Short mmCIF file of C-alpha atoms in Angstrom, two decimals:
data_model
loop_
_atom_site.label_atom_id
_atom_site.label_comp_id
_atom_site.label_asym_id
_atom_site.label_seq_id
_atom_site.Cartn_x
_atom_site.Cartn_y
_atom_site.Cartn_z
CA MET Y 1 -10.56 -24.86 -10.12
CA LYS Y 2 -7.53 -22.14 -9.52
CA PHE Y 3 -7.72 -18.89 -9.66
CA ILE Y 4 -4.62 -16.36 -9.28
CA HIS Y 5 -6.23 -13.48 -6.90
CA LEU Y 6 -3.98 -9.84 -7.31
CA SER Y 7 -4.74 -6.34 -6.33
CA ASP Y 8 -3.74 -2.78 -5.95
CA LEU Y 9 -1.13 -2.50 -8.84
CA HIS Y 10 -1.35 0.82 -8.53
CA LEU Y 11 0.70 1.38 -11.72
CA GLY Y 12 2.07 4.88 -12.35
CA LYS Y 13 2.51 5.03 -8.70
CA LYS Y 14 4.79 7.74 -7.34
CA VAL Y 15 6.71 6.98 -3.50
CA ASN Y 16 8.09 9.86 -1.94
CA GLU Y 17 8.43 11.66 -5.45
CA PHE Y 18 10.39 8.40 -7.05
CA SER Y 19 8.42 6.77 -9.95
CA MET Y 20 7.63 2.83 -9.08
CA ILE Y 21 7.31 1.98 -13.18
CA GLU Y 22 10.22 0.11 -13.23
CA GLN Y 23 9.53 -1.61 -10.01
CA GLN Y 24 6.28 -2.64 -11.12
CA LYS Y 25 6.88 -3.63 -14.82
CA HIS Y 26 9.51 -5.86 -12.76
CA ILE Y 27 7.38 -7.52 -10.50
CA LEU Y 28 4.62 -7.96 -13.41
CA GLU Y 29 6.95 -9.77 -15.66
CA GLN Y 30 7.44 -12.08 -12.09
CA ILE Y 31 3.77 -12.47 -11.92
CA LEU Y 32 3.33 -13.61 -15.79
CA ARG Y 33 6.05 -16.66 -14.83
CA ILE Y 34 3.76 -17.36 -11.99
CA ILE Y 35 0.74 -17.15 -13.82
CA SER Y 36 2.67 -19.38 -16.99
CA ASP Y 37 3.82 -22.05 -14.04
CA GLU Y 38 0.50 -22.10 -12.39
CA SER Y 39 -1.93 -22.54 -15.34
CA PRO Y 40 -4.67 -20.82 -13.62
CA ASP Y 41 -8.13 -21.15 -14.95
CA ALA Y 42 -8.73 -17.27 -14.45
CA VAL Y 43 -6.95 -14.02 -12.97
CA LEU Y 44 -8.88 -11.99 -10.76
CA ILE Y 45 -7.43 -8.08 -10.21
CA ALA Y 46 -9.78 -6.75 -7.31
CA GLY Y 47 -9.05 -3.01 -8.32
CA ASP Y 48 -6.64 0.06 -7.90
CA ILE Y 49 -5.26 -1.05 -11.23
CA TYR Y 50 -3.70 2.64 -11.61
CA ASP Y 51 -2.79 4.78 -8.98
CA LYS Y 52 -4.94 7.61 -10.62
CA SER Y 53 -8.11 8.29 -12.01
CA VAL Y 54 -6.27 9.61 -15.26
CA PRO Y 55 -3.06 7.27 -15.22
CA SER Y 56 0.19 8.22 -16.88
CA THR Y 57 1.05 6.73 -20.68
CA ASP Y 58 3.83 4.41 -19.26
CA ALA Y 59 1.04 3.08 -16.75
CA VAL Y 60 -1.41 2.43 -19.34
CA LEU Y 61 1.07 0.77 -21.88
CA LEU Y 62 2.64 -1.47 -19.08
CA PHE Y 63 -1.43 -2.67 -17.80
CA ASP Y 64 -1.78 -3.40 -21.80
CA ASP Y 65 1.16 -5.01 -21.85
CA PHE Y 66 0.24 -7.19 -18.73
CA LEU Y 67 -3.27 -8.04 -20.22
CA VAL Y 68 -1.96 -8.94 -23.76
CA SER Y 69 0.42 -11.62 -22.26
CA ILE Y 70 -2.17 -13.06 -20.20
CA ALA Y 71 -4.61 -13.21 -23.40
CA GLN Y 72 -1.66 -15.03 -25.46
CA MET Y 73 -1.91 -17.78 -22.60
CA SER Y 74 -5.74 -18.03 -23.31
CA ILE Y 75 -5.89 -17.40 -19.61
CA PRO Y 76 -9.54 -15.48 -18.77
CA VAL Y 77 -9.09 -12.04 -16.85
CA PHE Y 78 -11.91 -10.50 -14.38
CA ALA Y 79 -10.85 -7.24 -13.56
CA ILE Y 80 -12.57 -4.46 -11.48
CA SER Y 81 -11.92 -0.87 -11.06
CA GLY Y 82 -11.25 0.03 -7.57
CA ASN Y 83 -11.47 3.97 -5.48
CA HIS Y 84 -8.11 5.08 -7.06
CA ASP Y 85 -9.38 3.97 -10.77
CA SER Y 86 -11.92 6.04 -13.05
CA ALA Y 87 -14.93 3.59 -13.24
CA GLU Y 88 -15.69 4.57 -16.84
CA ARG Y 89 -12.07 4.62 -18.19
CA ILE Y 90 -11.40 0.86 -17.22
CA ALA Y 91 -14.72 -0.15 -18.36
CA PHE Y 92 -14.23 1.59 -21.84
CA GLY Y 93 -13.76 -1.27 -24.35
CA SER Y 94 -15.06 -3.80 -22.02
CA ARG Y 95 -17.37 -5.06 -24.49
CA LEU Y 96 -15.26 -5.48 -27.31
CA MET Y 97 -12.29 -7.31 -24.69
CA ASP Y 98 -15.03 -9.69 -24.05
CA ILE Y 99 -14.09 -11.63 -26.61
CA SER Y 100 -10.77 -11.80 -25.52
CA GLY Y 101 -11.37 -13.54 -22.53
CA ILE Y 102 -10.11 -9.83 -20.73
CA HIS Y 103 -13.40 -9.05 -18.71
CA LEU Y 104 -13.37 -5.69 -16.97
CA SER Y 105 -16.23 -4.63 -15.24
CA PRO Y 106 -18.61 -1.94 -16.29
CA VAL Y 107 -19.62 1.17 -14.21
CA TYR Y 108 -22.10 -0.17 -11.61
CA ASP Y 109 -25.71 -0.24 -12.83
CA GLY Y 110 -27.07 -1.81 -10.30
CA THR Y 111 -26.99 -5.42 -12.00
CA ALA Y 112 -24.22 -7.71 -11.94
CA GLU Y 113 -24.72 -10.37 -14.29
CA PRO Y 114 -22.42 -13.22 -13.46
CA PHE Y 115 -19.81 -14.93 -15.78
CA GLU Y 116 -19.91 -19.17 -15.87
CA LEU Y 117 -17.07 -20.78 -15.41
CA LYS Y 118 -16.59 -25.47 -15.54
CA ASP Y 119 -14.63 -27.60 -14.57
CA GLU Y 120 -15.69 -31.37 -13.20
CA PHE Y 121 -17.29 -30.53 -10.29
CA GLY Y 122 -19.42 -28.19 -12.57
CA SER Y 123 -20.29 -24.63 -12.42
CA VAL Y 124 -18.42 -21.33 -10.91
CA TYR Y 125 -19.58 -18.20 -10.91
CA VAL Y 126 -17.88 -15.07 -10.60
CA TYR Y 127 -19.27 -11.90 -9.82
CA MET Y 128 -17.70 -8.58 -10.37
CA LEU Y 129 -18.54 -5.53 -7.71
CA PRO Y 130 -16.41 -2.53 -8.83
CA PHE Y 131 -15.49 -0.18 -6.09
CA VAL Y 132 -18.99 1.47 -5.04
CA LYS Y 133 -19.73 4.63 -2.48
CA PRO Y 134 -23.55 4.98 -1.29
CA ALA Y 135 -24.66 6.95 -3.49
CA ASN Y 136 -24.06 4.80 -6.13
CA VAL Y 137 -26.21 1.87 -5.24
CA ARG Y 138 -28.99 4.89 -4.00
CA CYS Y 139 -29.05 5.76 -7.43
CA PHE Y 140 -30.68 2.24 -8.68
CA PHE Y 141 -32.01 0.99 -5.61
CA PRO Y 142 -33.86 4.26 -3.85
CA ASP Y 143 -35.70 2.29 -1.83
CA GLY Y 144 -33.35 -0.33 -0.38
CA ASP Y 145 -30.85 0.55 2.80
CA THR Y 146 -28.12 2.52 1.46
CA GLY Y 147 -27.60 4.97 4.32
CA SER Y 148 -23.56 3.17 4.78
CA TYR Y 149 -21.23 1.42 2.79
CA ASP Y 150 -22.57 -1.19 4.76
CA SER Y 151 -26.13 -1.33 3.92
CA ALA Y 152 -25.41 -0.17 0.36
CA ILE Y 153 -23.01 -3.42 -0.46
CA ARG Y 154 -25.50 -5.35 1.56
CA THR Y 155 -28.08 -4.28 -1.17
CA ALA Y 156 -26.14 -4.45 -3.94
CA VAL Y 157 -25.50 -8.21 -3.27
CA LYS Y 158 -28.90 -9.26 -1.99
CA ASN Y 159 -30.08 -8.08 -5.69
CA MET Y 160 -27.34 -10.13 -7.39
CA ASN Y 161 -29.75 -12.97 -6.69
CA ILE Y 162 -27.01 -15.51 -6.00
CA ASP Y 163 -27.91 -18.97 -5.91
CA ILE Y 164 -26.11 -20.51 -2.78
CA SER Y 165 -26.27 -23.95 -3.89
CA LYS Y 166 -23.75 -23.47 -6.61
CA ARG Y 167 -20.26 -22.35 -6.58
CA ASN Y 168 -20.10 -18.34 -6.44
CA ILE Y 169 -16.69 -15.94 -6.35
CA ILE Y 170 -17.33 -12.03 -6.24
CA ILE Y 171 -14.02 -9.39 -7.11
CA ALA Y 172 -14.54 -6.54 -4.85
CA HIS Y 173 -12.81 -3.37 -3.50
CA GLN Y 174 -14.09 -2.78 0.01
CA PHE Y 175 -12.77 -2.18 3.22
CA VAL Y 176 -13.79 -4.98 5.14
CA THR Y 177 -14.25 -4.30 8.90
CA GLY Y 178 -10.99 -5.67 11.12
CA ALA Y 179 -8.57 -5.67 8.16
CA VAL Y 180 -5.41 -4.51 8.98
CA ARG Y 181 -4.32 -1.30 7.29
CA CYS Y 182 -0.97 0.09 5.82
CA ASP Y 183 0.06 4.09 5.62
CA SER Y 184 -0.23 3.72 1.62
CA GLU Y 185 -4.12 3.21 1.80
CA THR Y 186 -6.65 6.33 1.52
CA VAL Y 187 -8.37 6.28 4.58
CA SER Y 188 -11.54 7.62 5.07
CA VAL Y 189 -12.27 9.24 8.92
CA GLY Y 190 -14.05 7.53 11.19
CA GLY Y 191 -14.51 4.15 9.47
CA ILE Y 192 -17.09 5.32 7.51
CA ASP Y 193 -16.25 3.33 4.52
CA ASP Y 194 -16.54 0.17 6.65
CA VAL Y 195 -18.41 -3.00 5.32
CA SER Y 196 -18.87 -6.28 8.05
CA ALA Y 197 -17.34 -9.56 6.97
CA ASP Y 198 -20.62 -11.36 6.47
CA VAL Y 199 -21.94 -9.23 3.50
CA PHE Y 200 -19.66 -11.98 1.47
CA GLU Y 201 -21.44 -15.03 3.50
CA PRO Y 202 -23.22 -16.24 0.09
CA PHE Y 203 -19.93 -16.76 -1.52
CA ASP Y 204 -17.31 -19.29 -1.87
CA TYR Y 205 -14.00 -16.84 -2.39
CA ALA Y 206 -14.33 -12.64 -1.84
CA ALA Y 207 -11.44 -11.97 -3.86
CA LEU Y 208 -10.85 -8.64 -1.96
CA GLY Y 209 -8.68 -5.36 -3.11
CA HIS Y 210 -7.90 -2.05 -1.22
CA ILE Y 211 -6.29 -3.14 1.56
CA HIS Y 212 -2.36 -3.09 1.18
CA GLY Y 213 -1.11 -6.25 3.35
CA ALA Y 214 -2.39 -9.49 2.68
CA GLN Y 215 -4.50 -10.89 5.05
CA CYS Y 216 -8.01 -13.22 5.43
CA ILE Y 217 -10.71 -11.95 7.44
CA LEU Y 218 -12.60 -14.26 9.72
CA SER Y 219 -11.87 -17.06 7.30
CA GLU Y 220 -9.58 -17.93 4.53
CA LYS Y 221 -12.93 -17.13 2.06
CA ILE Y 222 -12.61 -13.38 2.74
CA ARG Y 223 -9.23 -12.70 1.39
CA TYR Y 224 -6.76 -9.13 0.34
CA CYS Y 225 -4.23 -10.59 -1.55
CA GLY Y 226 -2.16 -7.21 -0.87
CA THR Y 227 -0.64 -5.25 -3.42
CA PRO Y 228 2.66 -7.30 -5.01
CA LEU Y 229 4.93 -4.36 -3.98
CA LYS Y 230 5.65 -2.37 -1.28
CA TYR Y 231 4.77 1.48 -1.20
CA SER Y 232 4.71 2.49 2.52
CA PHE Y 233 7.94 2.03 5.11
CA SER Y 234 5.03 0.06 7.53
CA GLU Y 235 5.23 -2.29 5.22
CA ALA Y 236 8.74 -2.54 5.18
CA ASN Y 237 8.63 -5.75 7.27
CA GLN Y 238 6.05 -7.52 4.33
CA LYS Y 239 6.49 -9.93 2.39
CA LYS Y 240 4.67 -9.58 -0.80
CA SER Y 241 3.02 -12.81 -2.87
CA VAL Y 242 0.61 -13.79 -4.99
CA THR Y 243 -2.47 -15.53 -3.58
CA ILE Y 244 -3.68 -18.68 -5.07
CA ALA Y 245 -7.28 -19.93 -4.91
CA GLU Y 246 -8.47 -23.27 -5.82
CA LEU Y 247 -11.80 -24.15 -5.29
CA LYS Y 248 -12.87 -28.11 -5.57
CA GLU Y 249 -16.36 -29.50 -4.80
CA LYS Y 250 -18.98 -26.95 -3.18
CA GLY Y 251 -17.02 -25.70 0.11
CA SER Y 252 -13.91 -26.77 -0.71
CA LEU Y 253 -11.12 -23.87 -0.65
CA GLU Y 254 -7.47 -23.67 -0.49
CA ILE Y 255 -5.20 -21.07 -0.36
CA ARG Y 256 -1.64 -20.44 -0.95
CA THR Y 257 0.92 -18.05 -2.06
CA ALA Y 258 3.36 -17.94 -4.12
CA PRO Y 259 6.54 -15.15 -2.85
CA LEU Y 260 7.30 -12.08 -5.39
CA VAL Y 261 10.88 -10.49 -5.02
CA PRO Y 262 10.88 -6.67 -5.85
CA LEU Y 263 13.78 -5.10 -8.32
CA ASN Y 264 14.53 -2.61 -4.87
CA ASP Y 265 13.42 -3.49 -1.11
CA MET Y 266 11.76 -1.16 0.79
CA ARG Y 267 13.83 -1.20 4.22
CA GLU Y 268 14.32 0.86 7.36
CA ILE Y 269 17.84 1.35 8.99
CA ARG Y 270 19.10 3.00 12.04
CA GLY Y 271 22.13 3.74 13.36
CA ALA Y 272 25.21 6.60 13.98
CA TYR Y 273 25.77 7.52 10.72
CA MET Y 274 29.47 6.00 11.23
CA GLU Y 275 27.53 2.87 11.08
CA VAL Y 276 25.46 3.50 8.54
CA THR Y 277 27.95 4.11 5.95
CA ASP Y 278 30.46 1.67 6.96
CA ARG Y 279 31.02 -0.11 3.81
CA ARG Y 280 30.67 -3.52 6.07
CA ASN Y 281 26.76 -2.95 6.46
CA TYR Y 282 26.09 -2.57 2.98
CA ASN Y 283 26.40 -4.05 -0.59
CA ASP Y 284 26.06 -3.30 -4.00
CA GLU Y 285 22.41 -5.46 -3.72
CA ASN Y 286 20.68 -3.70 -1.35
CA ARG Y 287 22.61 -0.62 -1.69
CA ASN Y 288 19.91 0.50 -3.83
CA ASP Y 289 17.03 -0.32 -2.17
CA PHE Y 290 14.25 2.55 -1.12
CA LEU Y 291 15.20 3.24 2.99
CA HIS Y 292 14.14 5.32 5.49
CA VAL Y 293 17.15 6.16 7.40
CA THR Y 294 17.01 6.85 11.18
CA LEU Y 295 20.58 8.59 12.49
CA THR Y 296 21.09 8.25 16.36
CA ASP Y 297 24.18 10.80 16.34
CA GLU Y 298 23.66 13.14 19.00
CA GLN Y 299 25.32 15.98 17.05
CA TYR Y 300 23.70 17.31 13.64
CA ILE Y 301 25.16 15.72 10.20
CA PRO Y 302 26.02 18.61 7.90
CA GLU Y 303 24.60 18.10 4.63
CA ALA Y 304 23.50 13.88 5.90
CA MET Y 305 20.97 13.44 2.82
CA GLU Y 306 23.46 14.44 0.69
CA ARG Y 307 26.21 12.36 1.83
CA LEU Y 308 23.61 9.37 2.52
CA ARG Y 309 23.03 9.84 -1.21
CA ALA Y 310 26.41 9.31 -2.05
CA VAL Y 311 26.28 5.73 -0.61
CA TYR Y 312 22.09 5.02 -0.65
CA PRO Y 313 21.08 6.25 -4.30
CA ASN Y 314 17.44 5.74 -3.31
CA ILE Y 315 17.10 6.58 0.19
CA MET Y 316 13.28 8.41 0.54
CA LYS Y 317 13.39 9.46 4.26
CA LEU Y 318 15.85 11.12 6.64
CA ASP Y 319 15.00 10.89 10.81
CA TYR Y 320 17.08 11.70 13.98
CA ASP Y 321 16.80 9.52 17.18
CA ASN Y 322 18.68 11.17 20.05
CA LEU Y 323 17.79 13.02 23.04
CA ARG Y 324 17.12 16.07 21.15
CA THR Y 325 13.94 14.65 19.44
CA LYS Y 326 12.48 12.53 21.88
CA VAL Y 327 9.51 14.63 24.00
CA GLY Y 328 8.81 14.18 27.42
CA ARG Y 329 10.43 17.19 28.66
CA SER Y 330 8.02 19.60 30.60
CA GLU Y 331 7.37 23.28 29.76
CA GLU Y 332 8.64 25.30 32.49
CA ILE Y 333 8.11 29.27 33.31
CA PRO Y 334 11.24 31.05 33.55
CA THR Y 335 12.10 31.90 36.78
CA GLU Y 336 12.85 35.79 38.21
CA ASP Y 337 16.70 34.29 37.65
CA GLU Y 338 16.69 33.34 34.39
CA LEU Y 339 14.45 36.83 32.97
CA ASN Y 340 17.31 38.64 34.67
CA ASN Y 341 20.34 36.58 33.17
CA PRO Y 342 20.44 36.58 29.55
CA GLU Y 343 22.74 33.73 29.74
CA LYS Y 344 20.84 31.63 32.25
CA LEU Y 345 17.25 31.99 30.32
CA PHE Y 346 19.13 30.91 26.76
CA GLU Y 347 20.08 28.04 28.26
CA SER Y 348 17.47 27.10 29.42
CA PHE Y 349 15.62 27.98 26.07
CA TYR Y 350 18.24 25.89 24.73
CA GLU Y 351 17.61 22.86 27.01
CA SER Y 352 13.82 23.02 26.80
CA ILE Y 353 14.63 22.58 22.79
CA ASN Y 354 17.50 19.76 22.48
CA ASN Y 355 16.31 18.55 25.80
CA VAL Y 356 19.95 18.16 26.74
CA PRO Y 357 21.85 21.26 28.10
CA MET Y 358 24.77 23.17 26.55
CA SER Y 359 28.53 22.13 26.50
CA LYS Y 360 31.37 24.06 27.99
CA GLU Y 361 32.45 25.11 24.73
CA GLN Y 362 28.56 26.32 24.04
CA SER Y 363 28.47 28.06 27.22
CA GLU Y 364 31.27 29.99 26.78
CA TYR Y 365 30.50 31.19 23.10
CA ILE Y 366 27.16 32.56 24.12
CA SER Y 367 28.26 34.07 26.86
CA SER Y 368 31.08 36.16 24.91
CA LEU Y 369 28.35 36.87 22.37
CA ILE Y 370 25.56 37.98 24.62
CA GLU Y 371 28.93 40.31 26.33
CA GLU Y 372 29.60 41.14 22.30
CA ILE Y 373 25.69 42.32 21.81
CA PHE Y 374 25.11 44.14 25.09
#
C-alpha cells in the first residue's frame, strides 16, 4: 500500500512580509502531478494546513482546489489539524467530506476510530491524531497520566486500543525528541512539548508533521516529511520533497522521496557590493529568488537595500559582515589622558564601536569640528 506523506503546507504564510501564496500554488500543482504519476492508495497530510487559525480567503480557496483535484482522482485523503490550524475549522463539514474520500480530523474527543484500507496483504488501519496539548487529553482521561506532552500522547495512543498484529499508521503533529528544528517553526521554551519516539512504537508508520526539515527519528517508520517550501533562511540548503511510503506485508516499509522545485528559491549570498551586483554572478532565472544578502564591504553602502532591489527584487534581508560588525573587543575605561582630550576620547569611542581606528581624513575632520565647537 502506497502513501504520499505531506505536512506543514502553511497556506497563506508570509515570510519577511512577502506573500507565499503564488509559491504555494506552484508547489501544490507540482505535488498534484506527483500524486497523479504515483497513484497512491492515500494522501496523508500531517497538520499545519494553514499558517493561521483564521486563514485568508486565498489560502482556503487554494486548499479547496487541491482537495477537489485529489478527489477527482478517486484517491482518499487523510488530513489532521496542526498547532497553526483551528481544529474546529478543519473539522467543519468533515462528515460530509467523508463521502468523497476526504477525511478531516475531528476535534479531539478522546476517541480515535481508525479508517480501514485493504490491499493484497490485508487491512491497514489509519489513525488520525490532531495536534493536542496535555489539557486536551486530560479532559477525556482525568485519571490518566497527562502531566506532560509525552505522557498525554502516551495516554491518547494507549486508548486507541491498537491491534499490533495488524498494519497500523498514525498521522500526528507533535515534536518528537531528537528532531532537528528550523527557524520557521514555533518553539516551546525548554522543550516542554517533547514527545519520545517510542510513543509511536505500535505503528508501522508514523506520518508526522510540525518539523520543517525532512528527517526520520530512530528509524524510517517515524518520519517528518518536512515543508514543501522553504520558510526561513535556516532551510536555504535543504532540498524539499514529497515523502512516498510503501507498506507491504507486516514489518515491510520502503521510504523514498520525490523532489520539489520552487518557483523562486530561497538563498543566501555574500560578498562585496560590486561582486554581488556583478552581472556575471546572477541571471534572469535566479535574480528573482528570495535572498539574504550579506555585504562584506568595510564602508557603509548608502541606500544599499534599495540599490540591491534594483538587481534582486525579492531580497528579504540585508546584513553586513566586516570589521565593524565583529564582536570581540573588550570594553575599556577611558584613560585620564583621553578624558582630558576630546579628540582622543572620540577616537577611542569610534574604535570601540567600529572595531577599526579612524582614518587620517576622519581624524582631521573631527579635529576641525571639535576646534569649531569649542
